[in-house]
Coordinates of C-alpha atoms in Angstrom, one line a residue:
X1 CA 0.0 0.0 0.0
X2 CA 1.3 3.5 -1.0
X3 CA 1.4 5.7 2.1
X4 CA 1.5 9.5 2.7
X5 CA 5.3 9.2 3.1
X6 CA 5.9 7.7 -0.3
X7 CA 4.0 10.0 -2.7
X8 CA 3.5 13.6 -3.5
X9 CA 0.2 13.3 -5.3
X10 CA -3.0 11.5 -4.3
X11 CA -3.5 7.8 -4.5
X12 CA -7.2 6.6 -4.1
X13 CA -7.7 2.9 -3.5
X14 CA -11.4 2.7 -2.3
X15 CA -14.7 4.5 -3.1
X16 CA -15.0 7.6 -0.8
X17 CA -15.8 7.3 1.9
X18 CA -14.1 3.9 2.5
X19 CA -15.7 1.4 4.9
X20 CA -13.6 2.3 7.9
X21 CA -14.3 6.0 7.2
X22 CA -18.0 5.3 6.9
X23 CA -18.0 3.6 10.3
X24 CA -16.2 6.4 12.2
X25 CA -18.5 9.0 10.5
X26 CA -21.6 7.2 11.9
X27 CA -20.0 6.9 15.4
X28 CA -19.0 10.8 15.3
X29 CA -22.6 11.5 14.4
X30 CA -23.8 9.6 17.6
X31 CA -21.2 10.9 20.1
X32 CA -19.8 14.2 18.9
X33 CA -21.4 17.7 19.2
X34 CA -23.3 18.5 15.9
X35 CA -21.9 22.1 15.9
X36 CA -19.0 21.1 13.7
X37 CA -19.1 21.8 10.0
X38 CA -17.7 19.0 7.8
X39 CA -17.8 19.5 4.0
X40 CA -16.8 15.9 3.2
X41 CA -16.1 12.5 5.0
X42 CA -12.4 12.7 5.4
X43 CA -11.3 10.6 8.4
X44 CA -7.5 11.4 8.7
X45 CA -5.1 8.9 10.1
X46 CA -1.6 10.2 9.3
X47 CA 0.1 13.0 7.5
X48 CA 3.5 13.8 6.1
X49 CA 4.3 17.1 4.2
X50 CA 1.4 18.1 2.2
X51 CA -0.1 14.5 2.1
X52 CA -2.8 13.0 4.3
X53 CA -3.7 9.3 4.6
X54 CA -7.2 8.3 5.7
X55 CA -8.2 5.3 7.8
X56 CA -8.8 3.2 4.5
X57 CA -5.4 3.9 3.0
X58 CA -6.4 6.6 0.6
X59 CA -3.9 9.4 0.3
X60 CA -4.9 13.0 -0.4
X61 CA -3.0 16.3 -1.4
X62 CA -4.0 18.7 1.3
X63 CA -4.6 22.3 0.1
X64 CA -6.4 23.1 3.4
X65 CA -3.6 22.4 6.0
X66 CA -6.0 21.9 8.9
X67 CA -7.5 25.4 8.2
X68 CA -4.2 27.1 7.4
X69 CA -2.6 25.5 10.5
X70 CA 0.0 23.0 9.4
X71 CA 2.2 25.7 7.9
X72 CA 5.4 23.5 7.8
X73 CA 3.4 20.5 6.6
X74 CA 2.1 17.5 8.4
X75 CA 4.6 16.1 11.0
X76 CA 7.7 17.9 9.8
X77 CA 10.5 15.9 11.3
X78 CA 12.1 19.1 12.8
X79 CA 8.9 20.1 14.6
X80 CA 8.2 16.5 15.7
X81 CA 11.8 16.3 17.0
X82 CA 11.3 19.5 18.9
X83 CA 8.0 18.3 20.5
X84 CA 9.4 15.0 21.4
X85 CA 12.6 16.5 23.0
X86 CA 10.6 19.0 25.0
X87 CA 7.9 16.5 26.2
X88 CA 10.6 14.4 27.7
X89 CA 12.0 17.3 29.6
X90 CA 9.0 19.5 30.7
X91 CA 5.4 19.4 29.6
X92 CA 3.8 22.0 31.7
X93 CA 4.6 24.6 34.4
X94 CA 2.4 27.6 33.5
X95 CA 4.0 30.8 32.5
X96 CA 1.4 32.9 34.4
X97 CA 3.1 31.9 37.8
X98 CA 6.6 30.6 36.9
X99 CA 9.4 31.1 34.3
X100 CA 11.0 29.1 31.7
X101 CA 13.6 30.0 29.0
X102 CA 11.5 29.4 25.8
X103 CA 8.9 32.1 26.8
X104 CA 11.2 35.2 26.5
X105 CA 13.2 33.6 23.7
X106 CA 10.2 33.1 21.4
X107 CA 8.7 36.3 22.5
X108 CA 11.8 38.2 21.6
X109 CA 12.0 36.5 18.1
X110 CA 8.3 37.1 17.3
X111 CA 8.5 40.6 18.4
X112 CA 11.3 41.3 16.0
X113 CA 9.2 40.0 13.0
X114 CA 6.9 43.0 13.5
X115 CA 8.1 46.3 12.2
X116 CA 8.4 49.7 13.8
X117 CA 10.7 51.6 16.0
X118 CA 9.3 50.5 19.4
X119 CA 10.1 47.2 21.0
X120 CA 7.3 44.6 21.3
X121 CA 6.0 42.4 24.2
X122 CA 4.1 39.2 23.7
X123 CA 1.4 37.3 25.5
X124 CA 1.0 33.6 24.7
X125 CA -2.4 31.9 24.8
X126 CA -3.9 28.7 23.3
X127 CA -5.9 29.9 20.1
X128 CA -6.9 32.6 17.8
X129 CA -10.1 33.5 19.6
X130 CA -8.1 33.8 22.8
X131 CA -5.7 36.1 21.3
X132 CA -8.6 38.2 20.0
X133 CA -10.3 38.2 23.5
X134 CA -6.9 39.3 25.0
X135 CA -6.6 42.1 22.4
X136 CA -10.1 43.4 23.2
X137 CA -9.0 43.6 26.9
X138 CA -5.5 45.1 26.1
X139 CA -7.1 47.8 23.9
X140 CA -9.5 48.7 26.6
X141 CA -6.8 48.7 29.2
X142 CA -4.3 50.7 27.3
X143 CA -6.9 53.5 26.2
X144 CA -9.3 53.5 29.2
X145 CA -12.1 53.3 26.4
X146 CA -14.6 50.7 25.7
X147 CA -15.9 50.8 22.0
X148 CA -14.7 48.6 19.3
X149 CA -15.0 48.7 15.5
X150 CA -14.9 45.6 13.2
X151 CA -15.8 44.8 9.7
X152 CA -18.6 42.9 7.9
X153 CA -17.4 39.6 6.7
X154 CA -14.8 39.3 9.4
X155 CA -14.2 36.3 11.4
X156 CA -12.3 36.6 14.8
X157 CA -13.5 33.6 16.8
X158 CA -16.5 32.0 18.5
X159 CA -16.0 32.9 22.3
X160 CA -18.3 35.7 23.3
X161 CA -16.0 38.6 23.1
X162 CA -14.5 37.6 19.7
X163 CA -17.9 36.5 18.5
X164 CA -19.1 40.1 19.2
X165 CA -16.5 41.2 16.5
X166 CA -17.3 38.4 14.1
X167 CA -19.7 39.2 11.4
X168 CA -19.2 36.4 9.0
X169 CA -22.3 34.2 9.1
X170 CA -25.5 34.8 11.1
X171 CA -25.6 31.2 12.3
X172 CA -22.3 31.9 14.3
X173 CA -24.2 34.4 16.3
X174 CA -27.8 33.1 16.4
X175 CA -29.4 32.1 19.8
X176 CA -26.4 33.2 21.8
X177 CA -28.2 36.4 23.3
X178 CA -26.6 39.7 24.0
X179 CA -23.0 40.0 23.0
X180 CA -20.4 42.5 23.9
X181 CA -21.8 46.0 23.9
X182 CA -20.2 49.0 22.1
X183 CA -19.3 47.0 19.0
X184 CA -19.9 48.5 15.5
X185 CA -19.3 47.1 12.1
X186 CA -18.6 48.8 8.8
X187 CA -18.1 47.4 5.3
X188 CA -14.8 45.8 4.3
X189 CA -13.1 46.9 1.2
X190 CA -14.2 44.1 -1.1
X191 CA -12.7 45.2 -4.5
X192 CA -14.5 42.5 -6.6
X193 CA -18.0 43.5 -5.2
X194 CA -17.1 47.2 -4.6
X195 CA -20.4 49.2 -4.4
X196 CA -18.8 52.2 -5.9
X197 CA -17.0 50.5 -8.8
X198 CA -13.4 50.9 -7.4
X199 CA -10.6 48.5 -8.3
X200 CA -8.3 46.5 -6.0
X201 CA -6.1 49.4 -5.1
X202 CA -8.9 52.1 -4.6
X203 CA -11.7 50.3 -3.1
X204 CA -12.7 51.7 0.4
X205 CA -12.5 55.4 0.1
X206 CA -16.2 55.8 1.0
X207 CA -15.8 53.3 3.9
X208 CA -13.1 55.6 5.5
X209 CA -15.5 58.5 5.0
X210 CA -18.4 56.7 6.5
X211 CA -16.1 55.8 9.5
X212 CA -15.0 59.6 10.1
X213 CA -18.2 61.3 9.0
X214 CA -20.9 58.8 10.1
X215 CA -19.7 56.4 12.9
X216 CA -17.6 59.1 14.7
X217 CA -20.2 61.8 14.4
X218 CA -23.5 60.0 14.8
X219 CA -22.7 56.9 17.0
X220 CA -19.7 57.6 19.3
X221 CA -16.8 60.0 19.2
X222 CA -13.4 58.6 18.2
X223 CA -12.2 59.4 21.9
X224 CA -14.5 56.6 23.0
X225 CA -13.1 53.9 20.6
X226 CA -10.5 51.5 22.1
X227 CA -9.7 49.7 19.0
X228 CA -10.4 49.0 15.4
X229 CA -9.7 45.5 14.4
X230 CA -9.1 44.2 10.8
X231 CA -7.8 41.3 9.0
X232 CA -5.4 42.6 6.2
X233 CA -6.8 39.6 4.2
X234 CA -10.1 38.4 5.3
X235 CA -10.0 34.7 5.9
X236 CA -13.3 33.1 6.4
X237 CA -14.9 36.1 4.7
X238 CA -13.5 34.9 1.3
X239 CA -9.8 35.5 1.1
X240 CA -10.3 39.2 0.4
X241 CA -7.3 41.4 0.6
X242 CA -7.6 45.0 1.8
X243 CA -6.0 47.6 -0.4
X244 CA -2.8 49.1 0.7
X245 CA -3.9 52.5 0.9
X246 CA -7.0 51.5 3.0
X247 CA -4.7 50.0 5.6
X248 CA -2.5 53.0 5.7
X249 CA -5.4 55.4 6.1
X250 CA -6.9 53.3 8.8
X251 CA -3.7 53.5 10.6
X252 CA -3.5 57.2 10.1
X253 CA -7.1 57.5 11.6
X254 CA -6.1 55.3 14.6
X255 CA -3.0 57.3 15.3
X256 CA -4.8 60.6 15.0
X257 CA -7.3 59.6 17.7
X258 CA -5.3 57.4 20.0
X259 CA -7.2 54.3 18.8
X260 CA -5.4 50.9 18.8
X261 CA -5.1 49.4 15.4
X262 CA -5.4 45.7 15.9
X263 CA -4.4 43.4 13.0
X264 CA -5.9 39.8 13.1
X265 CA -3.2 37.8 11.4
X266 CA -4.5 34.5 12.8
X267 CA -4.8 33.1 9.3
X268 CA -2.9 35.6 7.1
X269 CA 0.3 35.4 9.2
X270 CA 3.3 33.2 9.9
X271 CA 4.7 33.3 6.3
X272 CA 1.5 32.3 4.5
X273 CA 1.5 35.4 2.2
X274 CA 5.2 35.2 1.3
X275 CA 5.9 37.7 4.2
X276 CA 5.8 36.9 7.9
X277 CA 2.6 39.2 8.1
X278 CA 0.3 40.3 5.5
X279 CA 0.1 43.8 6.9
X280 CA 3.8 44.3 5.8
X281 CA 2.5 44.7 2.3
X282 CA 0.9 47.9 3.3
X283 CA 4.0 49.1 5.3
X284 CA 1.9 49.8 8.4
X285 CA 2.8 49.0 12.0
X286 CA -0.2 47.7 14.1
X287 CA -0.5 48.5 17.8
X288 CA -1.7 45.1 18.5
X289 CA -1.2 42.0 16.3
X290 CA -3.0 38.5 17.0
X291 CA -1.5 35.3 15.7
X292 CA -2.4 31.6 16.0
X293 CA -3.1 28.9 13.4
X294 CA 0.3 28.4 11.6
X295 CA 2.4 29.6 14.5
X296 CA 3.3 26.2 15.9
X297 CA 2.5 23.7 12.9
X298 CA -0.6 22.3 14.6
X299 CA 0.1 22.6 18.4
X300 CA -2.4 24.8 20.1
X301 CA -0.7 28.2 20.5
X302 CA -1.8 31.8 20.0
X303 CA 0.0 35.1 20.6
X304 CA -0.7 38.7 21.2
X305 CA 2.2 41.0 19.9
X306 CA 1.9 44.6 21.0
X307 CA 4.1 47.7 21.1
X308 CA 5.7 47.7 24.7
X309 CA 4.1 51.0 25.5
X310 CA 0.7 49.4 24.8
X311 CA 1.3 46.1 26.7
X312 CA 1.8 47.7 30.0
X313 CA -0.8 46.1 32.0
X314 CA -0.2 45.2 35.6
X315 CA 0.4 41.8 37.0
X316 CA -2.9 39.9 37.3
X317 CA -4.7 42.0 34.7
X318 CA -4.5 39.0 32.3
X319 CA -3.2 35.4 32.5
X320 CA -3.5 31.8 31.3
X321 CA -2.9 28.4 32.6
X322 CA -1.9 26.5 29.4
X323 CA -0.9 29.5 27.2
X324 CA 2.8 29.3 26.1
X325 CA 2.9 25.5 27.1
X326 CA 6.6 24.5 26.9
X327 CA 5.7 21.8 24.3
X328 CA 3.9 24.2 22.0
X329 CA 6.7 26.8 22.3
X330 CA 9.2 24.3 21.2
X331 CA 7.0 23.5 18.1
X332 CA 6.6 27.2 17.4
X333 CA 10.4 27.8 17.7
X334 CA 11.0 25.0 15.2
X335 CA 8.2 26.3 12.9
X336 CA 9.8 29.8 12.9
X337 CA 13.2 28.4 12.1
X338 CA 11.7 26.6 9.1
X339 CA 9.7 29.6 8.0
X340 CA 12.7 31.9 8.1
X341 CA 14.9 29.2 6.6
X342 CA 13.1 28.8 3.3
X343 CA 9.3 28.0 3.7
X344 CA 8.3 31.7 3.7
X345 CA 10.1 32.3 0.5
X346 CA 8.5 29.0 -0.9
X347 CA 5.0 30.3 -0.2
X348 CA 5.7 33.5 -2.4
X349 CA 7.5 31.4 -5.2
X350 CA 4.7 28.7 -5.4
X351 CA 2.1 31.3 -4.8
X352 CA 3.3 33.2 -7.7
X353 CA 3.5 30.0 -9.8
X354 CA -0.3 29.3 -8.9
X355 CA -1.5 32.8 -9.6
X356 CA 0.4 32.6 -13.0
X357 CA -1.5 29.3 -13.7
X358 CA -4.9 30.6 -12.8
X359 CA -4.4 34.2 -14.2
X360 CA -6.7 33.5 -17.2
X361 CA -9.4 31.6 -15.3
X362 CA -11.9 34.4 -15.3
X363 CA -11.7 34.2 -19.2
X364 CA -11.4 30.5 -19.4
X365 CA -14.2 29.6 -17.1
X366 CA -17.6 31.3 -17.0
X367 CA -18.2 30.5 -13.4
X368 CA -14.9 32.0 -12.0
X369 CA -15.5 35.6 -11.1
X370 CA -12.2 36.4 -9.4
X371 CA -8.8 35.0 -8.3
X372 CA -7.2 37.0 -5.5
X373 CA -5.0 36.7 -2.5
X374 CA -1.2 36.7 -1.7
X375 CA 1.3 33.8 -1.5
X376 CA -0.3 30.6 -0.6
X377 CA -3.5 32.3 0.7
X378 CA -5.5 32.2 -2.6
X379 CA -9.3 32.7 -3.0
X380 CA -11.2 31.7 -6.2
X381 CA -14.6 33.3 -6.3
X382 CA -17.4 31.2 -8.0
X383 CA -20.4 32.9 -9.5
X384 CA -23.3 31.8 -11.6
X385 CA -23.1 34.8 -13.9
X386 CA -19.9 36.9 -14.4
X387 CA -21.9 40.0 -15.5
X388 CA -24.3 40.0 -12.5
X389 CA -21.8 38.5 -10.1
X390 CA -24.6 36.2 -8.8
X391 CA -23.0 34.1 -6.1
X392 CA -22.5 30.4 -6.9
X393 CA -22.5 28.9 -3.5
X394 CA -24.0 25.5 -4.7
X395 CA -21.3 25.4 -7.5
X396 CA -18.7 26.1 -5.0
X397 CA -19.8 23.5 -2.8
X398 CA -19.9 21.0 -5.6
X399 CA -16.4 21.7 -6.6
X400 CA -15.2 21.2 -3.1
X401 CA -16.9 17.8 -3.0
X402 CA -15.6 16.7 -6.4
X403 CA -12.1 17.7 -5.5
X404 CA -12.2 15.5 -2.4
X405 CA -13.3 12.6 -4.7
X406 CA -10.3 13.3 -6.9
X407 CA -8.0 13.3 -3.8
X408 CA -7.6 17.1 -3.4
X409 CA -8.5 18.6 0.0
X410 CA -9.8 22.3 -0.1
X411 CA -12.4 24.2 1.8
X412 CA -14.8 27.1 0.9
X413 CA -14.5 30.5 2.4
X414 CA -17.1 33.3 2.4
X415 CA -20.5 32.5 0.6
X416 CA -19.0 31.2 -2.6
X417 CA -15.3 31.3 -2.6
X418 CA -12.7 28.3 -2.9
X419 CA -10.1 28.6 -0.3
X420 CA -6.6 27.3 -1.1
X421 CA -4.3 27.3 1.9
X422 CA -1.9 24.5 1.5
X423 CA 1.2 23.8 3.7
X424 CA 4.0 26.1 2.8
X425 CA 6.1 22.9 1.9
X426 CA 4.4 22.3 -1.4
X427 CA 6.3 22.2 -4.7
X428 CA 5.5 22.9 -8.3
X429 CA 4.5 19.2 -8.9
X430 CA 1.9 19.4 -6.3
X431 CA 0.6 22.9 -7.4
X432 CA 0.2 21.5 -10.9
X433 CA -1.8 18.6 -9.7
X434 CA -4.0 20.9 -7.7
X435 CA -4.6 23.4 -10.7
X436 CA -5.3 20.6 -13.1
X437 CA -7.9 19.0 -10.7
X438 CA -9.6 22.3 -10.0
X439 CA -9.8 22.9 -13.7
X440 CA -11.5 19.5 -14.1
X441 CA -14.0 20.2 -11.2
X442 CA -14.8 23.6 -12.4
X443 CA -15.6 22.4 -15.9
X444 CA -17.9 19.8 -14.2
X445 CA -19.6 22.3 -12.1
X446 CA -20.2 24.6 -15.3
X447 CA -22.4 21.8 -16.6
X448 CA -24.8 22.4 -13.9
X449 CA -25.8 25.9 -15.0

């Protein structure tokens, strides 16, 4: 049997799902919370690099990376070695009450990846939503204000504070009652669907005007706003990049009024776009940055990185039992070594390669409305009509399912976008397979209209 360690492209040996996978899916339905969303019945058993093997021996090419988490691929030997070594020395001590060497070591290295003249300080937690929760608290603490502004289409997490900022899908908020007060949402600069006809570099002028002349004048004054939080590239919202000028103007507004500019780089950070952080493309310096997902190659870790003058809260103001766990930090240090040692550059190289291969897709396929993103954070928007831009959610879902049955793992994002977020270890051969497979699936989907 060919395993995930012996191939760079898929090998399917059973109908999908296979018999063992079917059994586990049935047990899952009986015993697991029904709140999870599964697009197709993949039951993973093992993974190496960009390949995942299921319980029936089928091998898939992973262009989802555990929702952009497995940045260095599945079970990279350097990461595995670091985890094993650390687990044999110290598994837990709690950085809230005690010290260990890896905490300041990784904090210093992460802080240096974020630009600006001021030194940075770091708080480690367990996940992206915890990083957002902490950022809300830190923004309030630093400014002595309580209002927050976020964007439609954004996803910042599912715990109550981060959920108050999230405005992606109504089902994520439905039936949970009153959320955090003082949160206002404004449109995100979505160039493909810009209401004012702007292009990718100019979309958003009217949004900034709305912020300054409507929100600040009719809802609350800027001196009441603790923070404005934005994803430089929306993740779940559809892999939509914010224009460079928009992020720069948002920083200007924040600096003018003493508002914390918070960049949610949980999905777009850690080398995925070809730079360590997506906000670097705009040349801005966030006051607070949130990271998670790809930071530790699959181990649960999040981080809040902030200017030292901002992260000046007193002992006891914020803490965590498991955040910055020694084993997770070891994985993160190995991950950072690999990213800086070539994988971040590979993300740009292979990302450019895929963009070149898909550059003509809006002309080649009548249901592809837009191809966008940076590096290996690529969104392909599927529409029923290119002229009206009618969303093709059903077609997108069909493509995701067809790709699975051809051995390619992808996910959706937004209402009708295909999300490509492979491990940063992929090569041209694997990119070619993914492109060819998607072309086949898109052609099949076009027959449905």
